[in-house]
Amino acid sequence: QVQLVESGGGLVQPGGSLRLACVGSGSILSIRVMGWYRQLPGAQREFIASITSVGTTKYADSMKGRFTISRNNAKNTAYLEMNSLKPEDTAVYYCNAPIISRQNPNTAVVTWGPGTQVTVSS
């Protein structure tokens, strides 16, 4: 079974940094693009950034400058480096990717991780 699992969340003080990781596991053949989203309390899930298998990145305008996405294709892992964190960054952070697997070699199945909680508070 193919899955994505996020890690690295937690409690951090304002101005601090965190590095989130999203690891894909299972019979993965390829992941063309991996993305990060977040969902603030009482709000809809919003796009943060994405990265393709060749390293092309895309950011939401509001996320540019403080957030950096990177990727290790060999490990099916994407990272999100978050700096100068603010209380308004408190949210559940999710990883998303369309995954081609041995079970579905002809279809990229959109897969979400369960999310990791990030709390920015003093």
XYZ file of C-alpha atoms in Angstrom:
122
model
C 0.000 0.000 0.000
C 1.344 3.379 -1.003
C 1.253 6.116 1.567
C 2.703 9.475 2.522
C 3.611 10.290 6.099
C 4.585 13.699 7.413
C 6.861 14.342 10.377
C 8.714 17.175 12.051
C 5.824 19.162 13.433
C 5.607 20.370 16.993
C 5.598 23.390 19.242
C 7.951 26.235 18.350
C 8.323 29.782 19.610
C 7.622 32.758 17.364
C 10.648 33.465 15.192
C 11.736 29.853 15.328
C 12.218 27.293 12.579
C 11.009 23.825 11.750
C 11.792 21.342 9.038
C 8.987 19.071 7.970
C 9.498 15.848 6.055
C 7.087 13.858 3.910
C 8.108 10.291 3.167
C 6.462 8.135 0.556
C 6.467 4.386 1.096
C 5.149 1.281 -0.612
C 5.532 0.077 -4.177
C 6.166 3.513 -5.664
C 7.266 3.723 -9.268
C 7.360 7.490 -9.630
C 6.214 10.739 -8.082
C 6.321 13.574 -10.556
C 5.425 16.363 -8.141
C 5.188 16.653 -4.365
C 3.409 19.455 -2.561
C 2.818 20.918 0.849
C -0.477 22.342 2.074
C -1.743 23.561 5.396
C -5.053 23.957 7.113
C -5.477 26.629 9.727
C -8.161 26.183 12.400
C -11.576 26.814 10.889
C -10.173 27.445 7.403
C -9.856 25.605 4.133
C -6.713 23.773 3.184
C -4.306 26.084 1.347
C -1.404 25.498 -0.988
C 2.107 26.276 0.243
C 4.583 24.955 -2.298
C 5.336 22.157 -4.737
C 8.403 20.633 -6.327
C 8.783 18.439 -9.385
C 11.116 15.492 -9.808
C 13.571 17.746 -11.657
C 13.515 20.376 -8.924
C 11.171 22.958 -10.357
C 9.487 24.739 -7.470
C 6.314 26.750 -7.110
C 5.199 28.781 -4.096
C 2.046 30.521 -3.018
C 2.779 34.236 -3.058
C 2.148 34.562 0.675
C 4.642 31.775 1.436
C 7.596 33.078 -0.529
C 10.653 34.030 1.477
C 10.055 32.141 4.721
C 9.266 28.650 3.387
C 11.565 26.506 1.246
C 10.639 23.205 -0.363
C 13.200 20.589 -1.350
C 13.209 16.957 -2.308
C 15.199 13.727 -2.310
C 13.926 11.618 -5.194
C 15.872 8.525 -4.152
C 14.096 8.554 -0.796
C 10.682 9.619 -2.123
C 10.884 12.438 0.396
C 9.962 16.094 0.308
C 10.963 18.665 2.889
C 9.551 21.994 3.959
C 11.913 24.349 5.742
C 9.986 26.991 7.665
C 11.731 30.024 9.137
C 10.665 33.094 11.105
C 7.529 31.297 12.159
C 4.562 33.314 13.372
C 1.575 32.362 15.517
C -0.584 32.604 12.384
C 1.434 29.740 10.893
C -0.183 27.425 13.431
C -1.898 24.753 11.373
C -1.913 21.133 10.336
C 0.577 20.674 7.506
C -0.140 18.102 4.823
C 1.845 16.482 2.063
C 0.257 15.659 -1.292
C 1.465 13.819 -4.357
C 0.085 11.992 -7.390
C 1.793 8.611 -7.151
C 2.324 5.953 -9.808
C 2.728 2.579 -8.153
C 2.988 -1.063 -9.098
C -0.671 -1.450 -8.117
C -1.640 1.413 -10.451
C 1.081 1.676 -13.114
C -1.141 3.585 -15.557
C -2.718 6.080 -13.172
C -1.237 8.658 -10.846
C -3.280 8.313 -7.673
C -3.565 11.538 -5.690
C -2.382 10.721 -2.188
C -2.498 12.760 1.020
C -0.615 12.219 4.234
C -2.394 12.341 7.615
C -0.804 15.688 8.454
C 1.491 16.995 11.157
C 0.558 19.690 13.648
C 2.656 22.836 13.853
C 1.983 25.175 16.755
C 3.738 28.520 17.006
C 3.369 29.961 20.472
C 5.377 31.441 23.301
